[in-house]
């Protein structure tokens, strides 16, 4: 899915060091498919002890945040194990972007492969957003070409992003998709190498 701009409801998750087991607890990792994890997102926080009843104290269960598509949280988001299920769960729930002061490296890369745009802002800027959002649900505009996040009252936050990852997100390409976009070049290289070093390409 291509990411150019997105305007949506933002939800404040006022926690630091949110790990991948917080995002999708290990007991739900029973499939290698990308679907079926949205209902278990933040399960330990989202539901009461029976595992089914929504906890009214959790932000995503509070009025106004039900359809949030942008998550704003604290530093070191996505730490812990390298499970891809974490961004899969976030994406299936409906989140297309996560804003935090910092991300765990593997989670950060997995986001780009799962259709989620991770945005790192200064800690002070995230704190400003969290305080504003805690006062009530609001919308944010994420503009990837401009590398900006704009609040409803017009405040603009700028973010940096790796140029390659930016282009891949705007083209809707994960690592496999990016490789396949160079299929003709890859085939041409293999044909050339098969002539230069035929021993590398034994006959079938």
PDB file of C-alpha atoms in Angstrom:
ATOM      1  CA  UNK A   1       0.000   0.000   0.000  1.00  0.00           C
ATOM      2  CA  UNK A   2       1.417   3.358  -1.044  1.00  0.00           C
ATOM      3  CA  UNK A   3       1.822   5.997   1.650  1.00  0.00           C
ATOM      4  CA  UNK A   4       1.665   9.594   0.453  1.00  0.00           C
ATOM      5  CA  UNK A   5      -0.483  11.492   2.955  1.00  0.00           C
ATOM      6  CA  UNK A   6      -2.804  10.303   5.672  1.00  0.00           C
ATOM      7  CA  UNK A   7      -5.159  12.203   7.952  1.00  0.00           C
ATOM      8  CA  UNK A   8      -6.632  10.273  10.839  1.00  0.00           C
ATOM      9  CA  UNK A   9      -7.479  10.120  14.519  1.00  0.00           C
ATOM     10  CA  UNK A  10      -4.401   9.856  16.735  1.00  0.00           C
ATOM     11  CA  UNK A  11      -4.369   7.900  19.991  1.00  0.00           C
ATOM     12  CA  UNK A  12      -1.900   8.585  22.843  1.00  0.00           C
ATOM     13  CA  UNK A  13      -0.253   5.520  24.359  1.00  0.00           C
ATOM     14  CA  UNK A  14       1.598   7.149  27.242  1.00  0.00           C
ATOM     15  CA  UNK A  15       4.167   4.433  27.862  1.00  0.00           C
ATOM     16  CA  UNK A  16       7.872   4.004  27.193  1.00  0.00           C
ATOM     17  CA  UNK A  17       9.656   0.806  26.141  1.00  0.00           C
ATOM     18  CA  UNK A  18       6.524  -0.753  24.670  1.00  0.00           C
ATOM     19  CA  UNK A  19       7.828  -4.164  23.622  1.00  0.00           C
ATOM     20  CA  UNK A  20       6.600  -6.557  20.981  1.00  0.00           C
ATOM     21  CA  UNK A  21       5.031  -8.832  23.595  1.00  0.00           C
ATOM     22  CA  UNK A  22       3.005  -5.855  24.817  1.00  0.00           C
ATOM     23  CA  UNK A  23       1.923  -5.204  21.237  1.00  0.00           C
ATOM     24  CA  UNK A  24       0.976  -8.836  20.500  1.00  0.00           C
ATOM     25  CA  UNK A  25       1.410 -11.319  23.397  1.00  0.00           C
ATOM     26  CA  UNK A  26       3.254 -14.541  22.568  1.00  0.00           C
ATOM     27  CA  UNK A  27       0.209 -16.720  23.279  1.00  0.00           C
ATOM     28  CA  UNK A  28      -1.406 -15.400  20.103  1.00  0.00           C
ATOM     29  CA  UNK A  29       1.487 -16.260  17.793  1.00  0.00           C
ATOM     30  CA  UNK A  30      -0.071 -19.339  16.259  1.00  0.00           C
ATOM     31  CA  UNK A  31       0.151 -18.407  12.594  1.00  0.00           C
ATOM     32  CA  UNK A  32       2.749 -17.199  10.096  1.00  0.00           C
ATOM     33  CA  UNK A  33       0.058 -15.442   8.074  1.00  0.00           C
ATOM     34  CA  UNK A  34      -0.231 -11.685   8.373  1.00  0.00           C
ATOM     35  CA  UNK A  35      -3.905 -11.740   9.293  1.00  0.00           C
ATOM     36  CA  UNK A  36      -5.829 -12.546  12.447  1.00  0.00           C
ATOM     37  CA  UNK A  37      -3.764 -10.535  14.935  1.00  0.00           C
ATOM     38  CA  UNK A  38      -5.647  -7.230  15.044  1.00  0.00           C
ATOM     39  CA  UNK A  39      -8.148  -8.429  17.624  1.00  0.00           C
ATOM     40  CA  UNK A  40      -5.290  -9.356  19.959  1.00  0.00           C
ATOM     41  CA  UNK A  41      -3.395  -6.075  19.671  1.00  0.00           C
ATOM     42  CA  UNK A  42      -2.372  -4.876  23.158  1.00  0.00           C
ATOM     43  CA  UNK A  43      -4.480  -7.731  24.549  1.00  0.00           C
ATOM     44  CA  UNK A  44      -2.967  -7.569  28.057  1.00  0.00           C
ATOM     45  CA  UNK A  45      -3.939  -3.890  28.336  1.00  0.00           C
ATOM     46  CA  UNK A  46      -6.990  -3.780  26.106  1.00  0.00           C
ATOM     47  CA  UNK A  47      -9.049  -6.433  27.901  1.00  0.00           C
ATOM     48  CA  UNK A  48      -9.901  -7.258  31.504  1.00  0.00           C
ATOM     49  CA  UNK A  49      -8.741 -10.508  33.130  1.00  0.00           C
ATOM     50  CA  UNK A  50     -11.352 -12.586  31.286  1.00  0.00           C
ATOM     51  CA  UNK A  51      -9.535 -11.733  28.050  1.00  0.00           C
ATOM     52  CA  UNK A  52     -12.727 -10.609  26.315  1.00  0.00           C
ATOM     53  CA  UNK A  53     -14.232  -7.624  28.127  1.00  0.00           C
ATOM     54  CA  UNK A  54     -12.748  -4.296  26.981  1.00  0.00           C
ATOM     55  CA  UNK A  55     -10.967  -2.427  29.775  1.00  0.00           C
ATOM     56  CA  UNK A  56     -12.536   1.061  29.803  1.00  0.00           C
ATOM     57  CA  UNK A  57      -9.302   2.517  31.181  1.00  0.00           C
ATOM     58  CA  UNK A  58      -7.301   1.619  28.070  1.00  0.00           C
ATOM     59  CA  UNK A  59      -7.075   4.421  25.544  1.00  0.00           C
ATOM     60  CA  UNK A  60      -8.302   2.477  22.500  1.00  0.00           C
ATOM     61  CA  UNK A  61     -11.487   1.604  24.389  1.00  0.00           C
ATOM     62  CA  UNK A  62     -12.247   5.212  25.268  1.00  0.00           C
ATOM     63  CA  UNK A  63     -14.755   7.350  23.328  1.00  0.00           C
ATOM     64  CA  UNK A  64     -13.245   9.055  20.321  1.00  0.00           C
ATOM     65  CA  UNK A  65     -10.225   6.803  19.944  1.00  0.00           C
ATOM     66  CA  UNK A  66     -11.977   3.680  18.621  1.00  0.00           C
ATOM     67  CA  UNK A  67     -11.059   4.329  14.989  1.00  0.00           C
ATOM     68  CA  UNK A  68      -7.564   5.685  15.584  1.00  0.00           C
ATOM     69  CA  UNK A  69      -5.135   5.137  12.707  1.00  0.00           C
ATOM     70  CA  UNK A  70      -2.122   6.974  14.139  1.00  0.00           C
ATOM     71  CA  UNK A  71      -0.485   5.893  17.404  1.00  0.00           C
ATOM     72  CA  UNK A  72       1.663   8.272  19.457  1.00  0.00           C
ATOM     73  CA  UNK A  73       3.813   6.708  22.150  1.00  0.00           C
ATOM     74  CA  UNK A  74       7.046   6.922  24.150  1.00  0.00           C
ATOM     75  CA  UNK A  75      10.670   6.176  23.427  1.00  0.00           C
ATOM     76  CA  UNK A  76      12.074   2.780  22.399  1.00  0.00           C
ATOM     77  CA  UNK A  77       8.786   1.627  20.894  1.00  0.00           C
ATOM     78  CA  UNK A  78       8.831  -1.949  19.579  1.00  0.00           C
ATOM     79  CA  UNK A  79      11.707  -3.223  21.700  1.00  0.00           C
ATOM     80  CA  UNK A  80      11.994  -6.889  22.696  1.00  0.00           C
ATOM     81  CA  UNK A  81      11.802  -9.813  20.304  1.00  0.00           C
ATOM     82  CA  UNK A  82      11.984  -9.367  16.538  1.00  0.00           C
ATOM     83  CA  UNK A  83       8.543 -10.826  15.786  1.00  0.00           C
ATOM     84  CA  UNK A  84       6.948  -9.429  12.633  1.00  0.00           C
ATOM     85  CA  UNK A  85       3.551 -10.130  14.164  1.00  0.00           C
ATOM     86  CA  UNK A  86       3.762  -6.853  16.101  1.00  0.00           C
ATOM     87  CA  UNK A  87       3.498  -4.537  13.091  1.00  0.00           C
ATOM     88  CA  UNK A  88       1.075  -7.006  11.472  1.00  0.00           C
ATOM     89  CA  UNK A  89      -1.247  -6.613  14.481  1.00  0.00           C
ATOM     90  CA  UNK A  90      -0.951  -2.828  14.425  1.00  0.00           C
ATOM     91  CA  UNK A  91      -1.663  -2.695  10.687  1.00  0.00           C
ATOM     92  CA  UNK A  92      -4.637  -5.053  10.825  1.00  0.00           C
ATOM     93  CA  UNK A  93      -6.170  -3.062  13.672  1.00  0.00           C
ATOM     94  CA  UNK A  94      -5.998   0.004  11.456  1.00  0.00           C
ATOM     95  CA  UNK A  95      -2.818   1.863  12.375  1.00  0.00           C
ATOM     96  CA  UNK A  96      -0.883   3.196   9.396  1.00  0.00           C
ATOM     97  CA  UNK A  97       1.654   5.258  11.333  1.00  0.00           C
ATOM     98  CA  UNK A  98       3.354   5.206  14.737  1.00  0.00           C
ATOM     99  CA  UNK A  99       4.976   8.338  16.160  1.00  0.00           C
ATOM    100  CA  UNK A 100       7.562   8.058  18.940  1.00  0.00           C
ATOM    101  CA  UNK A 101      10.914   9.578  19.964  1.00  0.00           C
ATOM    102  CA  UNK A 102      12.721   6.345  19.039  1.00  0.00           C
ATOM    103  CA  UNK A 103      12.106   2.799  17.823  1.00  0.00           C
ATOM    104  CA  UNK A 104      13.839  -0.548  18.194  1.00  0.00           C
ATOM    105  CA  UNK A 105      15.779  -1.127  14.967  1.00  0.00           C
ATOM    106  CA  UNK A 106      14.218  -4.440  13.898  1.00  0.00           C
ATOM    107  CA  UNK A 107      10.686  -3.253  14.659  1.00  0.00           C
ATOM    108  CA  UNK A 108      11.398  -0.049  12.736  1.00  0.00           C
ATOM    109  CA  UNK A 109      12.406  -2.021   9.643  1.00  0.00           C
ATOM    110  CA  UNK A 110       9.509  -4.449  10.023  1.00  0.00           C
ATOM    111  CA  UNK A 111       7.089  -1.523   9.983  1.00  0.00           C
ATOM    112  CA  UNK A 112       8.182  -0.510   6.502  1.00  0.00           C
ATOM    113  CA  UNK A 113       7.636  -4.084   5.323  1.00  0.00           C
ATOM    114  CA  UNK A 114       4.157  -4.139   6.846  1.00  0.00           C
ATOM    115  CA  UNK A 115       2.638  -0.922   5.498  1.00  0.00           C
ATOM    116  CA  UNK A 116       3.257   1.187   8.606  1.00  0.00           C
ATOM    117  CA  UNK A 117       5.161   4.472   8.616  1.00  0.00           C
ATOM    118  CA  UNK A 118       7.255   4.864  11.803  1.00  0.00           C
ATOM    119  CA  UNK A 119       7.981   8.535  12.534  1.00  0.00           C
ATOM    120  CA  UNK A 120      10.633   9.626  15.013  1.00  0.00           C
ATOM    121  CA  UNK A 121      10.132  13.095  16.483  1.00  0.00           C
ATOM    122  CA  UNK A 122      12.042  14.842  19.238  1.00  0.00           C
ATOM    123  CA  UNK A 123      11.013  13.728  22.724  1.00  0.00           C
ATOM    124  CA  UNK A 124       9.735  17.217  23.525  1.00  0.00           C
ATOM    125  CA  UNK A 125       7.569  17.218  20.399  1.00  0.00           C
ATOM    126  CA  UNK A 126       6.101  13.812  21.216  1.00  0.00           C
ATOM    127  CA  UNK A 127       5.411  14.998  24.765  1.00  0.00           C
ATOM    128  CA  UNK A 128       3.509  17.963  23.328  1.00  0.00           C
ATOM    129  CA  UNK A 129       1.441  15.662  21.127  1.00  0.00           C
ATOM    130  CA  UNK A 130       0.728  13.227  23.961  1.00  0.00           C
ATOM    131  CA  UNK A 131      -0.497  16.001  26.265  1.00  0.00           C
ATOM    132  CA  UNK A 132      -2.702  17.432  23.541  1.00  0.00           C
ATOM    133  CA  UNK A 133      -4.191  14.061  22.601  1.00  0.00           C
ATOM    134  CA  UNK A 134      -4.803  13.094  26.230  1.00  0.00           C
ATOM    135  CA  UNK A 135      -7.230  16.011  26.430  1.00  0.00           C
ATOM    136  CA  UNK A 136      -9.405  14.444  23.749  1.00  0.00           C
ATOM    137  CA  UNK A 137      -9.262  12.691  20.414  1.00  0.00           C
ATOM    138  CA  UNK A 138      -7.871  14.765  17.598  1.00  0.00           C
ATOM    139  CA  UNK A 139      -6.720  14.319  14.022  1.00  0.00           C
ATOM    140  CA  UNK A 140      -3.223  14.552  12.633  1.00  0.00           C
ATOM    141  CA  UNK A 141      -2.093  14.934   9.036  1.00  0.00           C
ATOM    142  CA  UNK A 142       0.981  12.935   8.055  1.00  0.00           C
ATOM    143  CA  UNK A 143       2.598  14.106   4.823  1.00  0.00           C
ATOM    144  CA  UNK A 144       5.408  11.794   3.754  1.00  0.00           C
ATOM    145  CA  UNK A 145       6.673  13.797   0.732  1.00  0.00           C
ATOM    146  CA  UNK A 146       6.919  16.889   2.962  1.00  0.00           C
ATOM    147  CA  UNK A 147       8.144  14.798   5.921  1.00  0.00           C
ATOM    148  CA  UNK A 148       5.748  16.572   8.256  1.00  0.00           C
ATOM    149  CA  UNK A 149       3.083  15.946  10.885  1.00  0.00           C
ATOM    150  CA  UNK A 150       0.474  18.690  11.214  1.00  0.00           C
ATOM    151  CA  UNK A 151      -1.940  19.098  14.112  1.00  0.00           C
ATOM    152  CA  UNK A 152      -5.509  20.290  13.829  1.00  0.00           C
ATOM    153  CA  UNK A 153      -4.484  23.783  14.969  1.00  0.00           C
ATOM    154  CA  UNK A 154      -1.791  24.010  12.303  1.00  0.00           C
ATOM    155  CA  UNK A 155       1.306  23.175  14.335  1.00  0.00           C
ATOM    156  CA  UNK A 156       3.850  21.423  12.095  1.00  0.00           C
ATOM    157  CA  UNK A 157       6.464  18.885  13.205  1.00  0.00           C
ATOM    158  CA  UNK A 158       9.197  17.854  10.759  1.00  0.00           C
ATOM    159  CA  UNK A 159      10.785  14.410  10.684  1.00  0.00           C
ATOM    160  CA  UNK A 160      13.769  12.776   9.000  1.00  0.00           C
ATOM    161  CA  UNK A 161      13.577   9.527   7.075  1.00  0.00           C
ATOM    162  CA  UNK A 162      16.005   7.419   5.086  1.00  0.00           C
ATOM    163  CA  UNK A 163      15.555   8.353   1.396  1.00  0.00           C
ATOM    164  CA  UNK A 164      15.399   4.724   0.283  1.00  0.00           C
ATOM    165  CA  UNK A 165      12.729   3.846   2.865  1.00  0.00           C
ATOM    166  CA  UNK A 166      10.804   6.997   1.981  1.00  0.00           C
ATOM    167  CA  UNK A 167      10.725   6.087  -1.693  1.00  0.00           C
ATOM    168  CA  UNK A 168       9.775   2.477  -0.953  1.00  0.00           C
ATOM    169  CA  UNK A 169       6.894   3.606   1.278  1.00  0.00           C
ATOM    170  CA  UNK A 170       5.636   6.044  -1.346  1.00  0.00           C
ATOM    171  CA  UNK A 171       5.776   3.283  -3.961  1.00  0.00           C
ATOM    172  CA  UNK A 172       4.167   0.747  -1.626  1.00  0.00           C
ATOM    173  CA  UNK A 173       7.108  -1.652  -1.842  1.00  0.00           C
ATOM    174  CA  UNK A 174       8.405  -3.994   0.845  1.00  0.00           C
ATOM    175  CA  UNK A 175      11.818  -5.661   0.448  1.00  0.00           C
ATOM    176  CA  UNK A 176      10.449  -8.347  -1.853  1.00  0.00           C
ATOM    177  CA  UNK A 177       8.455  -5.852  -3.892  1.00  0.00           C
ATOM    178  CA  UNK A 178      11.514  -3.640  -4.296  1.00  0.00           C
ATOM    179  CA  UNK A 179      13.564  -6.620  -5.505  1.00  0.00           C
ATOM    180  CA  UNK A 180      10.866  -7.621  -7.983  1.00  0.00           C
ATOM    181  CA  UNK A 181      10.752  -4.072  -9.325  1.00  0.00           C
ATOM    182  CA  UNK A 182      14.272  -4.773 -10.636  1.00  0.00           C
ATOM    183  CA  UNK A 183      13.334  -8.130 -12.177  1.00  0.00           C
ATOM    184  CA  UNK A 184      14.457  -7.185 -15.687  1.00  0.00           C
ATOM    185  CA  UNK A 185      17.856  -6.029 -14.444  1.00  0.00           C
ATOM    186  CA  UNK A 186      18.267  -9.195 -12.363  1.00  0.00           C
ATOM    187  CA  UNK A 187      17.433 -11.452 -15.321  1.00  0.00           C
ATOM    188  CA  UNK A 188      19.783  -9.511 -17.586  1.00  0.00           C
ATOM    189  CA  UNK A 189      22.575  -9.893 -15.037  1.00  0.00           C
ATOM    190  CA  UNK A 190      21.962 -13.640 -14.759  1.00  0.00           C
ATOM    191  CA  UNK A 191      22.029 -14.047 -18.533  1.00  0.00           C
ATOM    192  CA  UNK A 192      25.303 -12.150 -18.723  1.00  0.00           C
ATOM    193  CA  UNK A 193      26.862 -14.106 -15.879  1.00  0.00           C
ATOM    194  CA  UNK A 194      25.745 -17.414 -17.370  1.00  0.00           C
ATOM    195  CA  UNK A 195      27.886 -16.562 -20.415  1.00  0.00           C
ATOM    196  CA  UNK A 196      30.821 -15.282 -18.384  1.00  0.00           C
ATOM    197  CA  UNK A 197      30.810 -18.097 -15.816  1.00  0.00           C
ATOM    198  CA  UNK A 198      28.700 -21.010 -17.123  1.00  0.00           C
ATOM    199  CA  UNK A 199      29.872 -23.265 -14.276  1.00  0.00           C
ATOM    200  CA  UNK A 200      27.761 -21.170 -11.924  1.00  0.00           C
ATOM    201  CA  UNK A 201      24.611 -22.052 -13.886  1.00  0.00           C
ATOM    202  CA  UNK A 202      24.572 -25.834 -14.362  1.00  0.00           C
ATOM    203  CA  UNK A 203      22.018 -27.207 -16.782  1.00  0.00           C
ATOM    204  CA  UNK A 204      18.822 -28.377 -15.162  1.00  0.00           C
TER     205      UNK A 204
END
